Short mmCIF file of C-alpha atoms in Angstrom, two decimals:
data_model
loop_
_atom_site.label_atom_id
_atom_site.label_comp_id
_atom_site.label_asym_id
_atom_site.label_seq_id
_atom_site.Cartn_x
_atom_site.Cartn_y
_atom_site.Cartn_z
CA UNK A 1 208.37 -24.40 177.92
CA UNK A 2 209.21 -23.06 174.42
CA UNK A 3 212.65 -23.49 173.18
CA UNK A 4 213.83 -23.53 169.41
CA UNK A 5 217.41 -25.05 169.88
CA UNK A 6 217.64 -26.22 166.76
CA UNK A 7 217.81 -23.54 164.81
CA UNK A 8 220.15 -22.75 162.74
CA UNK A 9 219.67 -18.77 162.58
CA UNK A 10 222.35 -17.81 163.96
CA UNK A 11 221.59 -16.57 167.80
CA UNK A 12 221.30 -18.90 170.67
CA UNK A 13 217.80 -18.28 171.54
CA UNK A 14 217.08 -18.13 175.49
CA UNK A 15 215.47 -21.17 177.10
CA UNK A 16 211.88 -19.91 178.20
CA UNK A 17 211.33 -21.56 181.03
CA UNK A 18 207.34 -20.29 181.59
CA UNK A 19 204.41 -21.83 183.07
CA UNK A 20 201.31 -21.11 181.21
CA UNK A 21 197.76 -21.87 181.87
CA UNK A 22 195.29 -20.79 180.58
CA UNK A 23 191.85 -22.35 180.78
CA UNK A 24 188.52 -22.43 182.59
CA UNK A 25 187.98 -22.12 186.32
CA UNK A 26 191.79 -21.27 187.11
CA UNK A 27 190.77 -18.29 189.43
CA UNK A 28 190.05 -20.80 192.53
CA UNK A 29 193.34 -22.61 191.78
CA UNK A 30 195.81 -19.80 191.76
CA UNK A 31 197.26 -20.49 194.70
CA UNK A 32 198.20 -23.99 193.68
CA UNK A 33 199.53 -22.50 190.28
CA UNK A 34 201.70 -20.35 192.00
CA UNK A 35 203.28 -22.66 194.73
CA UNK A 36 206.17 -22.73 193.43
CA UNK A 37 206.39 -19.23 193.33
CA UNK A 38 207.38 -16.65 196.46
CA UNK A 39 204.52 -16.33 198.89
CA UNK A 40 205.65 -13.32 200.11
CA UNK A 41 204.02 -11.03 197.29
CA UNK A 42 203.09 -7.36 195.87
CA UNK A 43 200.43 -7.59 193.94
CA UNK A 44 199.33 -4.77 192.02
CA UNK A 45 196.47 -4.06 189.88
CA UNK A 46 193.75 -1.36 189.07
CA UNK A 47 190.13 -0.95 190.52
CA UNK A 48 188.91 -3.02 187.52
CA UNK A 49 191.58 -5.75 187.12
CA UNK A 50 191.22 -6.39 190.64
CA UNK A 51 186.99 -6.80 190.34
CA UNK A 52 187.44 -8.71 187.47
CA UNK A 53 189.70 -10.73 189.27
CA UNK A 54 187.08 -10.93 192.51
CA UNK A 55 188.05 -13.48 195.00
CA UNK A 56 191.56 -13.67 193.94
CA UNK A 57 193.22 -11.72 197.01
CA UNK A 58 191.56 -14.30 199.71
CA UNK A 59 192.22 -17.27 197.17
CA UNK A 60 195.97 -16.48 197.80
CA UNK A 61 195.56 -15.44 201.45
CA UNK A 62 194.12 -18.98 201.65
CA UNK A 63 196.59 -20.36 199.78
CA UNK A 64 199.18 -19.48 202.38
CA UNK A 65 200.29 -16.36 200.28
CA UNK A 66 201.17 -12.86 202.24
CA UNK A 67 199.75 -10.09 199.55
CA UNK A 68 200.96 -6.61 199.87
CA UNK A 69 198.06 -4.50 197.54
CA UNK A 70 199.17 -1.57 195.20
CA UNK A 71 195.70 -1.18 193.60
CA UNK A 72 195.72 2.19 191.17
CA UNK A 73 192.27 3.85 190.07
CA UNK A 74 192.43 3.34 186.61
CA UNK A 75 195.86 2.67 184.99
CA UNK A 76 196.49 3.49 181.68
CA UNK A 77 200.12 4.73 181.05
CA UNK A 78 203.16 2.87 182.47
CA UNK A 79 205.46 5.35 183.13
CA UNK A 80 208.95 5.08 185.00
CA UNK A 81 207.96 7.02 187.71
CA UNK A 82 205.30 4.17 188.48
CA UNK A 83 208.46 1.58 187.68
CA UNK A 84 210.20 3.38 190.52
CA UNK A 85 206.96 3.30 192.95
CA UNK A 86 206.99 -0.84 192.22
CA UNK A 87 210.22 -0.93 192.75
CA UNK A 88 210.04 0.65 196.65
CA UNK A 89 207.22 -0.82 197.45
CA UNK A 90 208.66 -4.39 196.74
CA UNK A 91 211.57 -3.72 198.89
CA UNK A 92 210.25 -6.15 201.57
CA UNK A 93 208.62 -8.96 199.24
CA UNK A 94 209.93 -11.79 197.36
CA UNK A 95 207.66 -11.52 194.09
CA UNK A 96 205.25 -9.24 192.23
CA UNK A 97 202.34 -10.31 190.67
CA UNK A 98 200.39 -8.26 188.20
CA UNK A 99 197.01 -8.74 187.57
CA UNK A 100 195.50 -7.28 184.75
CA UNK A 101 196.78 -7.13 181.40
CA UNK A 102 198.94 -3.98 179.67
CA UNK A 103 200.09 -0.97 181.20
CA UNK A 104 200.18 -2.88 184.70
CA UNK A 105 202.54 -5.58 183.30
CA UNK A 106 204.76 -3.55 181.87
CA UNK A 107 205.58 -1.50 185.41
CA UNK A 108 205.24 -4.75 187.34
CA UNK A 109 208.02 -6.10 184.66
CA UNK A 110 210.70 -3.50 184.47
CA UNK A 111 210.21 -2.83 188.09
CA UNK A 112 210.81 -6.49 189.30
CA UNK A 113 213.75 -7.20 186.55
CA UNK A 114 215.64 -3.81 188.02
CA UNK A 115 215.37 -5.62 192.08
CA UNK A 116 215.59 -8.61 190.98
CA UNK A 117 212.25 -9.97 192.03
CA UNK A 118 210.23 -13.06 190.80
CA UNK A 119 207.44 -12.00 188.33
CA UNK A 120 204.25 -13.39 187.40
CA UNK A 121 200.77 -12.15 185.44
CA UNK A 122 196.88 -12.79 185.98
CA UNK A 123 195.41 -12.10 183.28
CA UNK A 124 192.35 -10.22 183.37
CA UNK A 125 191.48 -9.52 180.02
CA UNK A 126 192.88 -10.73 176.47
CA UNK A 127 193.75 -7.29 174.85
CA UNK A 128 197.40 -6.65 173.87
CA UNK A 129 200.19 -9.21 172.79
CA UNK A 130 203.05 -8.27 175.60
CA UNK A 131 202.04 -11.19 178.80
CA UNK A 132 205.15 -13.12 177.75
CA UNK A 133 206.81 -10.57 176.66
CA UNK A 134 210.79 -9.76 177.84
CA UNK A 135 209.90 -6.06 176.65
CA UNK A 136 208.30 -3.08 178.63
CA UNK A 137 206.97 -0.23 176.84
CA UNK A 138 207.63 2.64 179.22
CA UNK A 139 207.57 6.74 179.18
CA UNK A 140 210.41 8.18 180.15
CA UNK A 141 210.50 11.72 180.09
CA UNK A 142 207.35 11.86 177.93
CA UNK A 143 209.28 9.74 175.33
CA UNK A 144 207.94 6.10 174.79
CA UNK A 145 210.85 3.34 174.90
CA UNK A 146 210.80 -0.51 174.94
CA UNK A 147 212.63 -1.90 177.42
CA UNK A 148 214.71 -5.08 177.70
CA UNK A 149 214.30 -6.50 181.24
CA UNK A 150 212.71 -10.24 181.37
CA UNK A 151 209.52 -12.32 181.16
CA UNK A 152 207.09 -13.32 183.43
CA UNK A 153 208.11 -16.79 185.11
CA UNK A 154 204.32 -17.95 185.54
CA UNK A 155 201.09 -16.45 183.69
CA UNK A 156 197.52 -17.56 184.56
CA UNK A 157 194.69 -16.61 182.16
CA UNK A 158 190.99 -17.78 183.83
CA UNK A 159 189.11 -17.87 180.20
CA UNK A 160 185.65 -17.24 182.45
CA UNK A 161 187.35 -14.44 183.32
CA UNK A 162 188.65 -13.22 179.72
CA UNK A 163 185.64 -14.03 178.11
CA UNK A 164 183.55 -11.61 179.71
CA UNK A 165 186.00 -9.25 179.43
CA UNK A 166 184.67 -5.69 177.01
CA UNK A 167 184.52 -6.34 174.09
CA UNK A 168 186.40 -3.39 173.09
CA UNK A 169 189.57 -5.32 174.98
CA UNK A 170 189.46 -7.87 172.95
CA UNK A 171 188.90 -6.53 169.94
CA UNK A 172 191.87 -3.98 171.06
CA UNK A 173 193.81 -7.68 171.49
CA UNK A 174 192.70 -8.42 167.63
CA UNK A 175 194.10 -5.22 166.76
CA UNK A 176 197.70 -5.71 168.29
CA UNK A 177 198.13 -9.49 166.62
CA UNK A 178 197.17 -8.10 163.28
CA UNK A 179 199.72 -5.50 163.29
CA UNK A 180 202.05 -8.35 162.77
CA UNK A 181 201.74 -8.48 159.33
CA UNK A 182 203.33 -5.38 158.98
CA UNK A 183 205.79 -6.34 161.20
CA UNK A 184 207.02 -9.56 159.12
CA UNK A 185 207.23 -7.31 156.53
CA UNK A 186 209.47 -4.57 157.26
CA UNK A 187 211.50 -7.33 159.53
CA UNK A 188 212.27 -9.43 156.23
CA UNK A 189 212.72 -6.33 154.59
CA UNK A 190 215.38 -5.25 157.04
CA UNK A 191 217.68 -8.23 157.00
CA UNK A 192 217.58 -8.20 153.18
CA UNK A 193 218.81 -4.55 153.16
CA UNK A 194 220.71 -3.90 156.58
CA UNK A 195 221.60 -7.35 157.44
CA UNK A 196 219.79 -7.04 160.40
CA UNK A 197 219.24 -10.80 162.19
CA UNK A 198 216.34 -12.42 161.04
CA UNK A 199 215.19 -15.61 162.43
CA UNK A 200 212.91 -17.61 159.82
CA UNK A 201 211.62 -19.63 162.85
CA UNK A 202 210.27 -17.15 165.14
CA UNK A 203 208.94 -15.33 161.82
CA UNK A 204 206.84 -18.82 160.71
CA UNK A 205 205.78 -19.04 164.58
CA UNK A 206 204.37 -15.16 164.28
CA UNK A 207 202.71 -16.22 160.84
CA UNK A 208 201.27 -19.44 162.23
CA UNK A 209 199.53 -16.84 165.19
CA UNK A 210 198.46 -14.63 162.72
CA UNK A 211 196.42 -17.36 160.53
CA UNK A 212 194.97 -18.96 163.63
CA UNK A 213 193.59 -15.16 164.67
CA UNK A 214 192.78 -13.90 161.26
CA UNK A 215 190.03 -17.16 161.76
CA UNK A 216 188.82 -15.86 165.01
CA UNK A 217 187.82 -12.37 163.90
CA UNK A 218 183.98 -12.87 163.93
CA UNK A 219 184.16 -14.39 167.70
CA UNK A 220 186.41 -12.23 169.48
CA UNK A 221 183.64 -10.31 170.84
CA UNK A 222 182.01 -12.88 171.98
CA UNK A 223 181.15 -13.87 175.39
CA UNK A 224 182.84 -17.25 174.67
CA UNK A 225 185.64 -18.91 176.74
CA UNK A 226 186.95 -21.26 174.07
CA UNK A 227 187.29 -17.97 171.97
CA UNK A 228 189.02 -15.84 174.60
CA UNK A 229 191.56 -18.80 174.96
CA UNK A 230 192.27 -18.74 171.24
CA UNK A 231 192.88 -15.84 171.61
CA UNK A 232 195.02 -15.36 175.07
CA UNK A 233 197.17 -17.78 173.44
CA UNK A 234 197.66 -16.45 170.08
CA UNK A 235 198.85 -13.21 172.40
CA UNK A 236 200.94 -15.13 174.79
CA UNK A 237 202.62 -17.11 171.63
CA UNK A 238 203.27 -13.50 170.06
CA UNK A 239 204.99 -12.28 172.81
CA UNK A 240 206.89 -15.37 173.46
CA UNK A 241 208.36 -14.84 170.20
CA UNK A 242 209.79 -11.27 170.67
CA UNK A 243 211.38 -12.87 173.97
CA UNK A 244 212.94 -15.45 171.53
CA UNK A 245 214.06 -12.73 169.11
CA UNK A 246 215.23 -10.64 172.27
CA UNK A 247 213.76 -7.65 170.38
CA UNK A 248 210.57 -6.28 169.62
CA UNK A 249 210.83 -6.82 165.61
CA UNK A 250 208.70 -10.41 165.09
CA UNK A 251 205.74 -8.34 166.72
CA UNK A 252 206.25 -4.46 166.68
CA UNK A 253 207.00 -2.05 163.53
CA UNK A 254 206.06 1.34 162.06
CA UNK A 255 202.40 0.62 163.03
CA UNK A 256 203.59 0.35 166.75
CA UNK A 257 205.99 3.38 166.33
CA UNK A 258 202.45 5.23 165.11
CA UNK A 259 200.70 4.57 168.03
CA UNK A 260 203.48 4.95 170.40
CA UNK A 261 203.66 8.99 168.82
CA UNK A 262 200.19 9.15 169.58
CA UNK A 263 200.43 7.69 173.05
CA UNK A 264 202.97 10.44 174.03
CA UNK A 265 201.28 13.61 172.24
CA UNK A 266 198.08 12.47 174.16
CA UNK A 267 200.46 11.91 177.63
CA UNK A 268 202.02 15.21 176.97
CA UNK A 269 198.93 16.95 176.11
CA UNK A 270 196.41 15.18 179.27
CA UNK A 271 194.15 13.60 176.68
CA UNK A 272 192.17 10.40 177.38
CA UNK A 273 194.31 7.37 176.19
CA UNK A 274 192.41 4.61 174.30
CA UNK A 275 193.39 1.47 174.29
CA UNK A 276 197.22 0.31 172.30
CA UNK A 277 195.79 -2.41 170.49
CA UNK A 278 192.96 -0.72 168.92
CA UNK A 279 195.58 2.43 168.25
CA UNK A 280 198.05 -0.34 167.07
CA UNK A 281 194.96 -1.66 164.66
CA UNK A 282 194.03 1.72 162.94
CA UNK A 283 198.01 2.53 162.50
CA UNK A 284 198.18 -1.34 161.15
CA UNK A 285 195.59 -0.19 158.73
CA UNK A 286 196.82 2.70 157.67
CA UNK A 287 200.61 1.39 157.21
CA UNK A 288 199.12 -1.73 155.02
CA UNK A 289 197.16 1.21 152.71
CA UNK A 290 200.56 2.81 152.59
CA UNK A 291 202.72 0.14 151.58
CA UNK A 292 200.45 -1.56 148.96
CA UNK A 293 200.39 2.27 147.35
CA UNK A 294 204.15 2.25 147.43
CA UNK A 295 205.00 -1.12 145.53
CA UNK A 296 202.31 -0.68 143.78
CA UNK A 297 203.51 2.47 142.13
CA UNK A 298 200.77 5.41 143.23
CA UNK A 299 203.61 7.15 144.01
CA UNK A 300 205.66 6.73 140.57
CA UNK A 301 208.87 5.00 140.52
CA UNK A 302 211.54 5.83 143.33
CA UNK A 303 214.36 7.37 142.71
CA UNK A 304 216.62 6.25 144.99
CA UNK A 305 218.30 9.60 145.86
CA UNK A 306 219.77 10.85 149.51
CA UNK A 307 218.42 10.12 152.96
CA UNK A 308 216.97 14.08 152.48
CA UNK A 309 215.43 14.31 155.71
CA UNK A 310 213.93 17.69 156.97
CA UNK A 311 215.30 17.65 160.11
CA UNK A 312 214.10 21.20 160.90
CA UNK A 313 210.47 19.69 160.47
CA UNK A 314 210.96 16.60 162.70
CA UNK A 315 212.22 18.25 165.50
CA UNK A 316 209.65 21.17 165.39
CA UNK A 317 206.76 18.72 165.29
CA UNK A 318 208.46 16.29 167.69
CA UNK A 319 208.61 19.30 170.03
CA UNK A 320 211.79 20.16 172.49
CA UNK A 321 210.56 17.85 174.90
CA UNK A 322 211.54 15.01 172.81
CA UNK A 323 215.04 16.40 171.29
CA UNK A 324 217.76 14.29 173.38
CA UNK A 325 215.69 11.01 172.54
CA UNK A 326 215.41 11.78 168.93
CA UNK A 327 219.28 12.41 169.10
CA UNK A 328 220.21 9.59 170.53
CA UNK A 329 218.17 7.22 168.15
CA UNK A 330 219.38 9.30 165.09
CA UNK A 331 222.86 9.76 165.46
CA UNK A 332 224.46 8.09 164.06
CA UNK A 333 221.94 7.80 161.47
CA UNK A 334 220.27 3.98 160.68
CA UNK A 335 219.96 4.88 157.03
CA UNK A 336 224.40 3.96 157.56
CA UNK A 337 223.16 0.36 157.12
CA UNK A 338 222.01 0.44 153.84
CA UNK A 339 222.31 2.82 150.91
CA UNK A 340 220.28 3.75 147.61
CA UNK A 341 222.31 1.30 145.74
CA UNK A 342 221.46 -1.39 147.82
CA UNK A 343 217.59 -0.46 147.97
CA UNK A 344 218.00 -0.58 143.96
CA UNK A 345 219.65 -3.72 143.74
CA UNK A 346 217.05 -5.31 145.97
CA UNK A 347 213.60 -3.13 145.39
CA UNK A 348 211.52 -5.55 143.45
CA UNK A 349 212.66 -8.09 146.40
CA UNK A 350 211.08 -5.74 148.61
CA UNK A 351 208.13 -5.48 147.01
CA UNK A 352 207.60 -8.90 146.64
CA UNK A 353 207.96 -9.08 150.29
CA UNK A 354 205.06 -6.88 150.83
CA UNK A 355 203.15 -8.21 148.90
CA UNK A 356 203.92 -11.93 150.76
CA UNK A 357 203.39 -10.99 153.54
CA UNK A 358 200.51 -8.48 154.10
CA UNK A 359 197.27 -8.91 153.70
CA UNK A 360 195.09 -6.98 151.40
CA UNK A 361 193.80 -3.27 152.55
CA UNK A 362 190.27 -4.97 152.13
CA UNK A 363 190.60 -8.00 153.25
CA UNK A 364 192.55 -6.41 156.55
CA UNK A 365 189.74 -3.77 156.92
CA UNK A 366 187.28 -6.87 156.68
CA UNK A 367 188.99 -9.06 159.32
CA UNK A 368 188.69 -5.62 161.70
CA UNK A 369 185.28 -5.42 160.96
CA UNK A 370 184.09 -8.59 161.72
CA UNK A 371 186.08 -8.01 165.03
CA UNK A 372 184.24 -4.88 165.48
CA UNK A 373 187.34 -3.41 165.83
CA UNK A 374 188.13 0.53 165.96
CA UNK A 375 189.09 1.15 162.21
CA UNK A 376 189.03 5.17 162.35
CA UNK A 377 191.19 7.98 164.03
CA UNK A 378 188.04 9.56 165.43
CA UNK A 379 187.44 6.16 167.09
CA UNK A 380 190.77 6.29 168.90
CA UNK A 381 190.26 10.31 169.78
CA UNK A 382 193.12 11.02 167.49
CA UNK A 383 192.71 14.46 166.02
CA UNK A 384 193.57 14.63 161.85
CA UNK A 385 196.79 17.27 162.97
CA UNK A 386 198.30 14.43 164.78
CA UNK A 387 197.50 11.92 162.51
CA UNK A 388 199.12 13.58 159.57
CA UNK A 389 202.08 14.04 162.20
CA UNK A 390 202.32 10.19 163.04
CA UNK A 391 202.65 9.31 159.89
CA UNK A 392 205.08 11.42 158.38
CA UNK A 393 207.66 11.32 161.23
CA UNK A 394 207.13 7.85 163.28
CA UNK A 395 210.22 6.78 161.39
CA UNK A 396 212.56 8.49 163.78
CA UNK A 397 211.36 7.42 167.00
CA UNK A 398 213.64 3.90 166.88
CA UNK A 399 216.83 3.02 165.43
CA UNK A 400 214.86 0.70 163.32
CA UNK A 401 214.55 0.11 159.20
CA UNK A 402 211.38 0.24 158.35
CA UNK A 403 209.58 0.58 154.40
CA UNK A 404 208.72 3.93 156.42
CA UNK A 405 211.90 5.17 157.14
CA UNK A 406 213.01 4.67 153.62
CA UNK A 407 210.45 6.79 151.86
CA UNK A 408 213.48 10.08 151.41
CA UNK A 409 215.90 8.00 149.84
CA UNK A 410 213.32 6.74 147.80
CA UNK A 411 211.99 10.01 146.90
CA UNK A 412 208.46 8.74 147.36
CA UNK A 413 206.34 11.47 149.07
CA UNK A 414 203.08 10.03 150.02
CA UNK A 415 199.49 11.76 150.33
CA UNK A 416 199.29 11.20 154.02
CA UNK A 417 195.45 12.54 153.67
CA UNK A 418 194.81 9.66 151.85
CA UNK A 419 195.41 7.08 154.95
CA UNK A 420 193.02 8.88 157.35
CA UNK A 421 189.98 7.73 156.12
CA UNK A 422 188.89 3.73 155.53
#
């Protein structure tokens, strides 16, 4: 249980009521984890969640549990029509339990918030920050939105399990918590310039998970349970925190809005889809190059001007497909919040913001390495033509303030070139 009640931020923060275990040797005692749970169950999962997770499905049978399998191929991509397959094939269960770790949460979650069903997680591998998440990252139309719906009641994470997990998993899990630096950033920065809420409590919780996983980085990849605890937890803490918040802001900025682009020009073009984290870690990479360049000055002083957005050029490279979602986030416009003289007033604020809270481009690209974490576009199968296009128009995917979406009433026009390479 996880509840902040007194704080004095202003919003009554939800009581999480959550069990969470996470340890060796759970696998055998699932059953007993979940008795308190419905034993009339879907449980859904891919061909390799479900071997990683061998023995589970007669572990619960044992247990007294009826299990009604949705097991996918390979599932990469939560989109709502797989919401709406969850949702009618749970029509004659009490629960859903997803076992595995992203994509499969995030359909299992939406899909048993919208009937109303109990929801719980097995974790099978340790590689993005969303388990306790109240969030679902879903394509709709081709068009990647978060969600609101609710968290998972119960999750179990079996560190034997996560430990041998690839390596490329958990370094994609690495990834995902060290986008949060960016994310503290351009969340401070938004309450000093929009008033949007800020709560300093969740904020020092997300800061306390980065530290913990910044000291990991070298043993990530290893075979190691106490390591793939660390780090299970530092996830499960992360996304405990955006349920706190009730948004997506202690944990998810323009790095995430970056990935997300790519996600849906890969979806809409049929192109393999890597892993979010390890996107989420080369756009966190990129963004921290960016901003340091920006307060910094590479770009010469800004000018604080009009929100001179070429609209023509967003919407030609966002492609028709997209148009009614980039409406509806951009109209009215977010920029209404603030205003150039407000941006003036407080600019050296925001720069010393950024420079608080992120890390160093070399210290960051260090941390990744010793992860052995993807650092490049080519690594992520990200073509330079829609890298260039991430980073110039990610700003308008969310009704969201971010350092990003301020660059054309700054005036600052950035090399984008310049980010592609480490």
């Amino acid at each position: 249980m996880v509840n902040i009640d007194s704080c004095t931020c202003g919003y009554e923060h939800p009581h999480i009521d959550m069990i969470v275990k996470i340890g060796r040797g759970l696998l055998p005692q699932t059953a007993e984890i979940l008795k308190d749970f419905p034993h009339n169950i879907l449980l859904v999962a891919d061909k390799n969640t479900l071997a990683a997770a061998n023995g589970l499905l007669d572990v619960l049978k044992n247990g007294g549990f009826s299990c009604k399998l949705q097991c996918y191929d390979n599932f990469t991509e939560a989109d709502i029509k797989h919401v709406k397959e969850i949702e009618t094939l749970s029509e004659d269960v009490d629960g859903i339990l997803a076992v595995g770790s992203g994509s499969i949460g995030d359909i299992c979650r939406l899909a048993s918030f919208n009937v109303k069903k109990a929801f719980a997680i097995f974790a099978t591998a340790p590689s993005m920050d969303g388990f306790a998440s109240s969030t679902a990252p879903i394509t709709i139309d081709g068009f990647k939105e978060s969600l609101l719906c609710h968290a998972p009641s119960i999750i179990i994470g079996d560190t034997d399990i996560l430990a041998k997990a690839p390596a490329e998993l958990k370094s994609a899990g690495f990834g995902d918590i060290m986008a949060k630096y960016v994310a503290l950033a351009d969340w401070k920065m938004a309450t000093l310039v929009a008033k949007e809420y800020f709560c300093p409590k969740v904020a020092e919780m997300v800061a306390d998970v980065l530290k913990k996983t910044a000291a990991l980085a070298d043993k990530v990849t290893e075979e190691s349970p106490d390591a793939a605890a660390a780090l299970m937890e530092a996830l499960v803490l992360s996304g405990l925190c955006m349920t706190l918040a009730n948004n997506t802001r202690p944990a998810s900025a323009s790095e995430h809005l970056i990935a997300h682009y790519w996600e849906m020009k890969k979806l809409e073009r049929g192109e393999p889809m890597p892993f979010h984290g390890t996107k989420v870690g080369v756009a966190t990479l990129m963004v921290t190059k960016l901003y340091h360049d920006i307060i910094d000055g590479k770009y010469g002083e800004p000018t604080f001007g009009t929100d001179d957005v070429d609209w023509d050029k967003v919407y030609k490279i966002y492609g028709p497909l997209f148009k009614p979602e980039l409406d509806k986030v951009n109209n009215p416009s977010i920029m209404e919040n603030t205003s150039a003289e407000i941006l003036k007033q407080h600019w050296q604020d925001i720069c010393k913001i950024m420079r608080e809270e992120l890390p160093t481009y070399e210290h960051l690209l260090d941390l990744m390495n010793k992860a052995k974490a993807v650092t490049t576009i080519e690594g992520i199968q990200v073509d330079k033509q829609l890298a260039l296009d991430a980073l110039e128009i990610h700003p308008y995917m969310r009704y969201r303030v971010n350092l990003t979406r301020l660059l054309p009433i700054l005036g600052i026009k950035p090399d984008w070139e310049r980010y592609l390479t480490v």
